[in-house]
Short mmCIF file of C-alpha atoms in Angstrom, two decimals:
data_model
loop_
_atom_site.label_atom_id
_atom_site.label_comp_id
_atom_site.label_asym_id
_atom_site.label_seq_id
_atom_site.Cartn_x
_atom_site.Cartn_y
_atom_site.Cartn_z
CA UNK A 1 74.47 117.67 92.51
CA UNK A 2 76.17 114.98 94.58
CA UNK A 3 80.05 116.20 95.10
CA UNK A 4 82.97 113.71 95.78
CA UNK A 5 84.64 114.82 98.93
CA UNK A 6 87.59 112.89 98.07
CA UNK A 7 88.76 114.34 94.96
CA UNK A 8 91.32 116.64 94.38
CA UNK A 9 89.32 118.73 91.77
CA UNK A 10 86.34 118.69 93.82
CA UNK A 11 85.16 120.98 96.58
CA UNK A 12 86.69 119.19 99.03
CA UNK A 13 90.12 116.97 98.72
CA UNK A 14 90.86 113.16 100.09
CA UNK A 15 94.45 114.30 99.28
CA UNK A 16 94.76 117.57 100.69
CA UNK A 17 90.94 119.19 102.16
CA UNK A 18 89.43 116.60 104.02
CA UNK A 19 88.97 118.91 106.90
CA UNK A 20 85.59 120.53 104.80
CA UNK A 21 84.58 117.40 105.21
CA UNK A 22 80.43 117.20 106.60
CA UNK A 23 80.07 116.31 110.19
CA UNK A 24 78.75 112.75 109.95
CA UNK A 25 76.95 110.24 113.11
CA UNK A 26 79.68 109.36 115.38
CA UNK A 27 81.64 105.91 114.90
CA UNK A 28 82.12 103.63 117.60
CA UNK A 29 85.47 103.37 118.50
CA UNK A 30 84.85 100.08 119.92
CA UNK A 31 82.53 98.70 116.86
CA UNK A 32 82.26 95.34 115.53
CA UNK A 33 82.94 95.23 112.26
CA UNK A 34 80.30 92.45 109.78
CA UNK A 35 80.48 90.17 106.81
CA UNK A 36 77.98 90.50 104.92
CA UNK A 37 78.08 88.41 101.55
CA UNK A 38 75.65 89.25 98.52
CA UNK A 39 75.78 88.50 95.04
CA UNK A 40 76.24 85.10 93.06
CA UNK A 41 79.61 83.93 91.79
CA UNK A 42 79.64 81.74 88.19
CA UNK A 43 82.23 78.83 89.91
CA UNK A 44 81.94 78.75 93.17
CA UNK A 45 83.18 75.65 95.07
CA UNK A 46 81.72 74.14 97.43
CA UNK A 47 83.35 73.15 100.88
CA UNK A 48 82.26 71.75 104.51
CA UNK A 49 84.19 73.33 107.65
CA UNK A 50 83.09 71.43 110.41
CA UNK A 51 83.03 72.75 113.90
CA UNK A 52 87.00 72.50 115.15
CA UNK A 53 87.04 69.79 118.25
CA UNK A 54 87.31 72.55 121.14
CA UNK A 55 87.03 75.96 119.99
CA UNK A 56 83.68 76.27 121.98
CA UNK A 57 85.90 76.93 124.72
CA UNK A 58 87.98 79.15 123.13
CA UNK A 59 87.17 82.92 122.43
CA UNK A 60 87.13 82.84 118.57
CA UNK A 61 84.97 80.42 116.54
CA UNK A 62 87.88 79.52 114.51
CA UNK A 63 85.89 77.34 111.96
CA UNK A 64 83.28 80.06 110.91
CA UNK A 65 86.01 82.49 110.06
CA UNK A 66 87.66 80.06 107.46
CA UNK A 67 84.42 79.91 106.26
CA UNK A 68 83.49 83.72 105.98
CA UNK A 69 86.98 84.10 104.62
CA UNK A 70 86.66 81.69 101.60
CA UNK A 71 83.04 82.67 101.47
CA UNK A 72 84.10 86.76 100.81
CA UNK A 73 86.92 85.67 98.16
CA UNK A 74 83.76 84.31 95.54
CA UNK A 75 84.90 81.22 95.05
CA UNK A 76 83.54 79.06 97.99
CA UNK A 77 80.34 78.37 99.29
CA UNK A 78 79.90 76.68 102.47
CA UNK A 79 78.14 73.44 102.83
CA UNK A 80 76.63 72.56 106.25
CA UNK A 81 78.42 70.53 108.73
CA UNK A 82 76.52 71.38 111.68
CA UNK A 83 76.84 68.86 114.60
CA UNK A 84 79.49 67.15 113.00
CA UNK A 85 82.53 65.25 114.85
CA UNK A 86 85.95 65.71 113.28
CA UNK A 87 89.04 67.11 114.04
CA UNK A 88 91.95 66.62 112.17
CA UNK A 89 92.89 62.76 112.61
CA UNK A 90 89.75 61.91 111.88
CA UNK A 91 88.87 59.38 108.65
CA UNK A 92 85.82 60.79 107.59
CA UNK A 93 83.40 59.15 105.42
CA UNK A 94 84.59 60.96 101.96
CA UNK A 95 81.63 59.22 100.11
CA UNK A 96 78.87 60.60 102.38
CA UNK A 97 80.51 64.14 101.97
CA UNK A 98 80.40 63.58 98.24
CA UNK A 99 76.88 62.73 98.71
CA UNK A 100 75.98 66.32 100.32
CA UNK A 101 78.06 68.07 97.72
CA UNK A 102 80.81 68.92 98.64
CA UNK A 103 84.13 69.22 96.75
CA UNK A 104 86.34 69.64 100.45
CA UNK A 105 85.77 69.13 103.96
CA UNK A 106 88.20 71.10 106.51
CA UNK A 107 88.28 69.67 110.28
CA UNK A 108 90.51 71.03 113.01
CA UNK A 109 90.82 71.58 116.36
CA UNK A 110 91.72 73.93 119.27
CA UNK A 111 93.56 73.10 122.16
CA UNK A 112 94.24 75.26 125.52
CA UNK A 113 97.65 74.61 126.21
CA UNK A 114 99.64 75.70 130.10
CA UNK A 115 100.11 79.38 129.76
CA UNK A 116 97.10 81.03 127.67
CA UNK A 117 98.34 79.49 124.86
CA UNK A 118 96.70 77.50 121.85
CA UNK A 119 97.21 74.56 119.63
CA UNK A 120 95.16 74.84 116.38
CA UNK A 121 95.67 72.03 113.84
CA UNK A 122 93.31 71.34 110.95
CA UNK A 123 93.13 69.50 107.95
CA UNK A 124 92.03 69.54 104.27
CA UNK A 125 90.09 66.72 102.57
CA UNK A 126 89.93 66.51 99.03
CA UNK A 127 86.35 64.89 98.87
CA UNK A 128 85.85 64.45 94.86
CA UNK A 129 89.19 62.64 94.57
CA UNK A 130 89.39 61.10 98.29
CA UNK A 131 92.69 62.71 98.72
CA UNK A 132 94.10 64.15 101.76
CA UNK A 133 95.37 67.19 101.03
CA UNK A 134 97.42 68.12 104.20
CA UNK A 135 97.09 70.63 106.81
CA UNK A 136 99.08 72.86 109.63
CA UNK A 137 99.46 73.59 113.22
CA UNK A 138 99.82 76.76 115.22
CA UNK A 139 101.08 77.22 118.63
CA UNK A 140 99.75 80.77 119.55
CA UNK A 141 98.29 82.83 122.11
CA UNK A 142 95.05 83.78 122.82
CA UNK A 143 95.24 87.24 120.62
CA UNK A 144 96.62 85.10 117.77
CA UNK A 145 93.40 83.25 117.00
CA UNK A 146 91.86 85.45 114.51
CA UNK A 147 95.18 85.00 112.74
CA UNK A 148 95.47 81.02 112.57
CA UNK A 149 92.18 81.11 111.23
CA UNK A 150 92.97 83.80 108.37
CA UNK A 151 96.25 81.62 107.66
CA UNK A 152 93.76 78.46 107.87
CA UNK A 153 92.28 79.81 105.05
CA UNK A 154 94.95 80.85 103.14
CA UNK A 155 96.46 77.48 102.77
CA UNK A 156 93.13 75.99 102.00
CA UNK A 157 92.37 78.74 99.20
CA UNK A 158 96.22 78.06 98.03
CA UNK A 159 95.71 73.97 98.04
CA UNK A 160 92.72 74.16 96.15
CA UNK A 161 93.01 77.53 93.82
CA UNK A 162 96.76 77.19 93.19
CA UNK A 163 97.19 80.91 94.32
CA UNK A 164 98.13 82.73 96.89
CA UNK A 165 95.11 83.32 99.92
CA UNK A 166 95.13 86.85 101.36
CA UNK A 167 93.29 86.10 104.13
CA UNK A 168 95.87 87.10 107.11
CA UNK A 169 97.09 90.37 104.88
CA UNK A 170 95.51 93.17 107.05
CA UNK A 171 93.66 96.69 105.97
CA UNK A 172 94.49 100.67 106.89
CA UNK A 173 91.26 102.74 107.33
CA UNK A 174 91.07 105.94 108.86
CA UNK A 175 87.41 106.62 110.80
CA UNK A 176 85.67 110.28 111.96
CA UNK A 177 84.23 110.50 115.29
CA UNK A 178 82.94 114.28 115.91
CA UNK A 179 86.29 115.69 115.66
CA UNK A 180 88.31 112.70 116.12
CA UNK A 181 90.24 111.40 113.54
CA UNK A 182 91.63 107.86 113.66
CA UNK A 183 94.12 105.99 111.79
CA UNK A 184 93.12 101.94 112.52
CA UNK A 185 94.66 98.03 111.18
CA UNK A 186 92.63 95.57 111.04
CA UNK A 187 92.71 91.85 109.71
CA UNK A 188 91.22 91.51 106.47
CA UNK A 189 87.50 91.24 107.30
CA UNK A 190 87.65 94.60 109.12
CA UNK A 191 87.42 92.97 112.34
CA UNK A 192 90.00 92.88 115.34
CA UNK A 193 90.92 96.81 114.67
CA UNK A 194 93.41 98.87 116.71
CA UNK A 195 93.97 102.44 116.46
CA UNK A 196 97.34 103.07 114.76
CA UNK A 197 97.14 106.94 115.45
CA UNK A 198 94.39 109.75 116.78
CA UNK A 199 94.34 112.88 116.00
CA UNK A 200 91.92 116.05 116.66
CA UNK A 201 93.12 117.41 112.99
CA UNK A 202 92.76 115.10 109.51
CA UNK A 203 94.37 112.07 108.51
CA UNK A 204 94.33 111.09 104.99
CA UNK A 205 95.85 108.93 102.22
CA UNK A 206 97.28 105.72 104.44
CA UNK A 207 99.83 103.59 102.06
CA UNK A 208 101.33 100.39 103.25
CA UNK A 209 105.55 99.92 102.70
CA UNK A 210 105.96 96.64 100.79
CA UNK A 211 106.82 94.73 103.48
CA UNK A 212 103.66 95.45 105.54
CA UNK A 213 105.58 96.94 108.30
CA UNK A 214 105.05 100.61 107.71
CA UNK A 215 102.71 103.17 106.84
CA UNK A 216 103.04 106.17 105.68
CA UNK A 217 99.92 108.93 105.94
CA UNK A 218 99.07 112.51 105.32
CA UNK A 219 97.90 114.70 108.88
CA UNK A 220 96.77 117.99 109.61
CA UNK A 221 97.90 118.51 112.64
CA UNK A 222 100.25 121.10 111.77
CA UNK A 223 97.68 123.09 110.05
CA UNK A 224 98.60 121.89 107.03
CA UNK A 225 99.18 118.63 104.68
CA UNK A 226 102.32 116.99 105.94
CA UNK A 227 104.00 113.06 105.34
CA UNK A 228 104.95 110.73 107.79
CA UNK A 229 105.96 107.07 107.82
CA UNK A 230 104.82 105.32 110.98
CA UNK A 231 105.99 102.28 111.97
CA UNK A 232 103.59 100.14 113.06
CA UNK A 233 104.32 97.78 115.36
CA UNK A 234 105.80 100.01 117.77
CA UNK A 235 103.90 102.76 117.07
CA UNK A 236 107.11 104.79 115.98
CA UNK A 237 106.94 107.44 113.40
CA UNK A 238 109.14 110.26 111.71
CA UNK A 239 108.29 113.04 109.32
CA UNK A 240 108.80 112.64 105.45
CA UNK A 241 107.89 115.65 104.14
CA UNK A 242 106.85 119.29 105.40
CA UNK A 243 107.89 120.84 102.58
CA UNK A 244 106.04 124.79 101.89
CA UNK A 245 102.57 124.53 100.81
CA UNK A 246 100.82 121.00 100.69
CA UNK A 247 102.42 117.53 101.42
CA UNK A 248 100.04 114.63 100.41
CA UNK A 249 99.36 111.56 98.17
CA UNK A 250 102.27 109.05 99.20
CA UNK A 251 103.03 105.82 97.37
CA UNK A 252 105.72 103.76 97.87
CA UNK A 253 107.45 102.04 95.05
CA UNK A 254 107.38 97.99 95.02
CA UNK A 255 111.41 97.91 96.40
CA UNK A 256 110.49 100.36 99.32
CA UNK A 257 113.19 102.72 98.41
CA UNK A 258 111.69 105.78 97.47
CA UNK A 259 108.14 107.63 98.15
CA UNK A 260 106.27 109.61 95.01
CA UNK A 261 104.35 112.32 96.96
CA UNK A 262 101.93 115.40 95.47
CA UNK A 263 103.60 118.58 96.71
CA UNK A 264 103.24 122.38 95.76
CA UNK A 265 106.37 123.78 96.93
CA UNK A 266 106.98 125.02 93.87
CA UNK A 267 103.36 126.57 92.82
CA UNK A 268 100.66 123.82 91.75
CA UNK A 269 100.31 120.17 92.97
CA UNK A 270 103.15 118.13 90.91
CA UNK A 271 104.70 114.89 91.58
CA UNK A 272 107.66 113.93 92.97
CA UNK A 273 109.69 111.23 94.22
CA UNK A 274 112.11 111.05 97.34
CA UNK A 275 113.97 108.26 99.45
CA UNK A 276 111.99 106.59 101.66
CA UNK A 277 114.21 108.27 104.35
CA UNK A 278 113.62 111.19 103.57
CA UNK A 279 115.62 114.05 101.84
CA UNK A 280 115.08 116.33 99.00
CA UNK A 281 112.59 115.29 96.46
CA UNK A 282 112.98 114.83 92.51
CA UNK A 283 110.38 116.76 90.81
CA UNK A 284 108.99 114.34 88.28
CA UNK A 285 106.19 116.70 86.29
CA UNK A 286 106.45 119.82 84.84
CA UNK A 287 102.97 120.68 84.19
CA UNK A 288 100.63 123.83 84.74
CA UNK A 289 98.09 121.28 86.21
CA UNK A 290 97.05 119.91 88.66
CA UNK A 291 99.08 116.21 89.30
CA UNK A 292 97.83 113.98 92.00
CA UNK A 293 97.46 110.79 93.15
CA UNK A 294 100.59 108.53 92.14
CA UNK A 295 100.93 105.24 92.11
CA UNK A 296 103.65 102.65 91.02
CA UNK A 297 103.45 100.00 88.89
CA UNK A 298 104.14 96.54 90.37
CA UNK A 299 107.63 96.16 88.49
CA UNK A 300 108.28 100.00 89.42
CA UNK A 301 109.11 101.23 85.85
CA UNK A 302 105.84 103.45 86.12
CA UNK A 303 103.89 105.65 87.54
CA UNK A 304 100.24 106.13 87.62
CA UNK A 305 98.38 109.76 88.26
CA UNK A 306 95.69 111.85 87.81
CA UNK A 307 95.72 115.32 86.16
CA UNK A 308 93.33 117.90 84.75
CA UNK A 309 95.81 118.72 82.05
CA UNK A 310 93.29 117.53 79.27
CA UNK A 311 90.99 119.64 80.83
CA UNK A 312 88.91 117.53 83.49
CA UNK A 313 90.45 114.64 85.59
CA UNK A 314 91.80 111.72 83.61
CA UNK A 315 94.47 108.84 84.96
CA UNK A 316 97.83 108.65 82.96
CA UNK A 317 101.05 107.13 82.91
CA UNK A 318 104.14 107.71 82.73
CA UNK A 319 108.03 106.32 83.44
CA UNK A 320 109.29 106.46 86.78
CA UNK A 321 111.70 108.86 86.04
CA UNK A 322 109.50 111.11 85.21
CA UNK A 323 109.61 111.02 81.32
CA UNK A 324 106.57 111.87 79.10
CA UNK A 325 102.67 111.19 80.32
CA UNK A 326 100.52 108.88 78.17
CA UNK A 327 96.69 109.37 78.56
CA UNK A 328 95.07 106.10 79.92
CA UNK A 329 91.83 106.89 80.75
CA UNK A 330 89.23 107.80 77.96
CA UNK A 331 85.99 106.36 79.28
CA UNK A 332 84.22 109.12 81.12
CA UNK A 333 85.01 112.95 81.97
CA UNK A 334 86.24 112.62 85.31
CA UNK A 335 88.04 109.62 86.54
CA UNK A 336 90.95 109.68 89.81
CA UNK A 337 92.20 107.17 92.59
CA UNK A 338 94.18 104.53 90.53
CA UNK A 339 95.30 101.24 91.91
CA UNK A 340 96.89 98.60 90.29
CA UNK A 341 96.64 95.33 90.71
CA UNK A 342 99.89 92.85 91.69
CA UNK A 343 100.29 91.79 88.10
CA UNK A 344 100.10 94.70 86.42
CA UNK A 345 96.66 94.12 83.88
CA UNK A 346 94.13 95.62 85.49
CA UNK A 347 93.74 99.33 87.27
CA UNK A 348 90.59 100.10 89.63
CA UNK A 349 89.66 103.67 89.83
CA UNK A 350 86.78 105.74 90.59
CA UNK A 351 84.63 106.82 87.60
CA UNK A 352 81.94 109.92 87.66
CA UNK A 353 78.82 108.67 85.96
CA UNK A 354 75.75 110.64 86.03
CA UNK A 355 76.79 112.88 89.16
CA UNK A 356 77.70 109.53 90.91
CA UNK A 357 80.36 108.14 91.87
CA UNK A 358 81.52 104.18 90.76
CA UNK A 359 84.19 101.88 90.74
CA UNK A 360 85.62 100.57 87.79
CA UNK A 361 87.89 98.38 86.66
CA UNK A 362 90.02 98.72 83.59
CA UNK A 363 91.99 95.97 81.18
CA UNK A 364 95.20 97.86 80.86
CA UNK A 365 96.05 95.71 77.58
CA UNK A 366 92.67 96.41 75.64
CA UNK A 367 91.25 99.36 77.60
CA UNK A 368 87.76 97.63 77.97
CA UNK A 369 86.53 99.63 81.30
CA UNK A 370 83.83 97.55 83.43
CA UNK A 371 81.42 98.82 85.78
CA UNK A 372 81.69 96.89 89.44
CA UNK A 373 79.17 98.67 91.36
CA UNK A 374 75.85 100.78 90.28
CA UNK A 375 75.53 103.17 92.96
CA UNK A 376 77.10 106.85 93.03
CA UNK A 377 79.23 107.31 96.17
CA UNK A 378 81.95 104.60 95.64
CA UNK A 379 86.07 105.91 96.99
CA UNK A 380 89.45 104.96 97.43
CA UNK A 381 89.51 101.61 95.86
CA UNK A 382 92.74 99.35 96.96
CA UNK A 383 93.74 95.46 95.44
CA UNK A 384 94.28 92.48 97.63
CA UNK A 385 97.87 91.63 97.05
CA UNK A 386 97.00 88.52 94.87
CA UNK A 387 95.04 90.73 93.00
CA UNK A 388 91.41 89.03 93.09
CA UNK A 389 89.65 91.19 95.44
CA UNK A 390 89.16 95.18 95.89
CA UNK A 391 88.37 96.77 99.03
CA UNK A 392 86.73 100.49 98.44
CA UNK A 393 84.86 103.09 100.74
CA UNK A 394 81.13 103.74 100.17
CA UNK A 395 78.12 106.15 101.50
CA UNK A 396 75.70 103.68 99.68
CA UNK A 397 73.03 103.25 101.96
CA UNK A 398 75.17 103.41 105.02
CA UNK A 399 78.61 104.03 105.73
CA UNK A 400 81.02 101.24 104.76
CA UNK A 401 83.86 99.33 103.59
CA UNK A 402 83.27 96.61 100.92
CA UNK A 403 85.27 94.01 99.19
CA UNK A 404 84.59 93.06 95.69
CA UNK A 405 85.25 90.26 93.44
CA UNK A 406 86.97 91.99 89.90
CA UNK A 407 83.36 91.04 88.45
CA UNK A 408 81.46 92.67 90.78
CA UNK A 409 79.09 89.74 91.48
CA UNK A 410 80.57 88.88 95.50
CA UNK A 411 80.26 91.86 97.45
CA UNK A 412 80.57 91.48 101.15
CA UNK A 413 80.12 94.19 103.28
CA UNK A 414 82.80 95.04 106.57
CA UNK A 415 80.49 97.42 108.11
CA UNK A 416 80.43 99.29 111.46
CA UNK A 417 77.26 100.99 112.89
CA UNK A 418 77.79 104.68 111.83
CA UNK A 419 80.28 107.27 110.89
CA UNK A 420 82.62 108.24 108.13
CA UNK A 421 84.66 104.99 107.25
CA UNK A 422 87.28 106.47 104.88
CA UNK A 423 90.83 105.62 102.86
CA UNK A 424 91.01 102.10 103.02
CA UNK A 425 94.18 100.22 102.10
CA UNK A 426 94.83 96.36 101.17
CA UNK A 427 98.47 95.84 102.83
CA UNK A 428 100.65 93.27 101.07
CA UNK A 429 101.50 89.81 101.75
CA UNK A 430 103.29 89.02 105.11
CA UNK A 431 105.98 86.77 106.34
CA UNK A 432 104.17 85.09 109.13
CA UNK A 433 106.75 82.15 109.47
CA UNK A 434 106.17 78.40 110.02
#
């Protein structure tokens, strides 16, 4: 029978026993990461990018990115404007555009400026109305491409969708190769990855600080489960907790002031909470069980968790002072690794069905629980900050990261060649500036 290696009640623990962990093909350190989209979305919209004036000569193709971005959130699908001329001052021909389809058009361009810099401007056309809908500029180096493009995106998917893009937000993975553990960032599509941390021993459970600046993680090398918060642009980090026994499972809460962590200090895995600084923690349970896997709700009154107190693994709830624990999960006989999404209605979690392994997603107001994928080796799911997409590990058919629509009908695949691809982690919305 098929055994999740990432559960807590299972052979082998994402939270605290990765180490058992099978030896798996190497990853490339170095490997390109690729969208794949599959599925068919009910409304999706469809828009023209045309080839930005320029970026031929630049090393990122900034126009197909905006289009693989909108493309992966379900709700676009591109319209061809191969060998099209149009940059942002153009006046294009609305009507003709209206004639192939299309609902917007998006033309840009890319300029080399003295210095290795960039100028990439672009703008948005609504073509049904024969509006102009505005657009930006970015002065920006030569590493900063990728990103224009991502915020290119968002402020096309905000024009047109009236929420927030998440586009130049940026994933936490952690990768296996042989006996190398690494801790990578990446933009949102998995591409343009750079090793945070490396480490012979495990690294588990990455959690992004609200303000997308920190990290905090669980590593082995000291034999043993221990916390640390790394900062991560300069690479900084300090230790949270190395308390006796096992240190694992951080969260942070929304206002970045405190930390819920799984330790067993004090016997059996409970919960408990400490500053973000550091300190001695509050024990929040007081069960014979074990308690795992917290998670705060966005306005930080809660906490989610998983326990076998019932008698098999089941997600509850309870306040974040550590008052009484209300059941949530009744679907199923084994369900861990809550996340919930920015506005507070919807959990994803991982759901054993049949000996498999699926994500699910669950109305938090009515309790319906929906299916989102059908195969049986499905981990660590983690919302996009606006809440419309999930990002979650798989072994189906190769190792992978995926993104999902909440209706499981856009799937796009960010997947490298080989490996163990583990522990992935949406990071929240960031101040990019003007």
């Amino acid at each position: 029978m098929h055994q999740n290696p990432f559960s807590e009640f299972g052979v082998a623990s994402r939270r605290a026993v990765i180490a058992g962990l099978a030896a798996a093909p190497a990853f490339p350190a170095l490997a390109q990461f690729r969208v794949e989209v599959t599925g068919v979305g009910m409304r999706q919209m469809p828009i023209a990018i045309a080839p930005f004036r320029g970026e031929d000569s630049s090393s990122q193709k900034i126009s197909a990115i905006i289009q693989a971005d909108l493309e992966r959130s379900g709700l676009f699908r591109g319209v061809s404007a191969t060998g099209e001329q149009l940059d942002e001052n153009s006046r294009p021909d609305l009507n003709a555009w209206r004639q192939r389809s299309a609902d917007n058009l998006v033309a840009g361009s890319v300029t080399a400026l003295p210095g290795g810099r960039f100028d990439v401007r672009f703008r948005l056309w609504d073509v049904i109305q024969g509006q102009d809908m505005g657009g930006q500029s970015y002065t920006i180096t030569a590493a900063d491409l990728r990103l224009a493009a991502h915020r290119a995106a968002d402020y096309i998917y905000e024009k047109i969708t009236g929420e927030k893009g998440v586009f130049a937000t940026r994933l936490a993975f952690v990768t296996r190769v042989g006996q190398r553990y690494s801790l990578w960032v990446s933009d949102s599509d998995g591409e343009n990855a750079k090793v945070a941390l490396a480490s012979p021993e495990p690294i588990i459970s990455p959690a992004w600080s609200p303000d997308g600046r920190q990290l905090a993680y669980v590593s082995f090398e000291a034999r043993k489960p221990v916390v640390y918060v790394h900062t991560v642009a300069s690479g900084q980090r300090r230790l949270l907790a190395n308390f006796r026994g096992s240190n694992s499972a951080p969260a942070w809460s929304p206002d970045g002031r405190r930390i819920a962590v799984t330790l067993s200090r004090d016997g059996g895995s409970q919960l408990y909470v400490l500053n973000s600084q550091g300190g001695e923690p509050q024990r929040l349970t007081q069960s014979s069980s074990i308690d795992t896997e917290p998670v705060f709700s966005p306005d930080g009154q809660f906490i989610y968790f998983v326990s076998d107190r019932g008698g098999s693994p089941q997600i509850y709830r309870m306040p974040a002072n550590g008052a009484a624990a209300q059941r949530i999960t009744f679907s199923g006989n084994y369900n861990i690794s809550p996340d919930i999404s920015a506005d507070g209605r919807t959990m994803a979690f991982i759901s054993r069905v049949g000996g498999g392994f699926r994500l699910h997603v669950q109305d938090l107001q009515s309790g319906t629980v929906t299916a989102i994928t059908d195969g049986n080796a499905d981990e660590s799911p983690s919302f996009a900050p606006n809440g419309k997409l999930l990002v979650y590990a798989t072994r189906q058919g190769r190792e992978s990261l995926m993104t999902t629509t909440l209706d499981g009908r856009i799937k796009t695949r960010l997947a490298g060649q080989s490996g163990e691809i583990r522990e992935p982690a949406w990071g929240p919305f960031m101040n990019w500036g003007s």
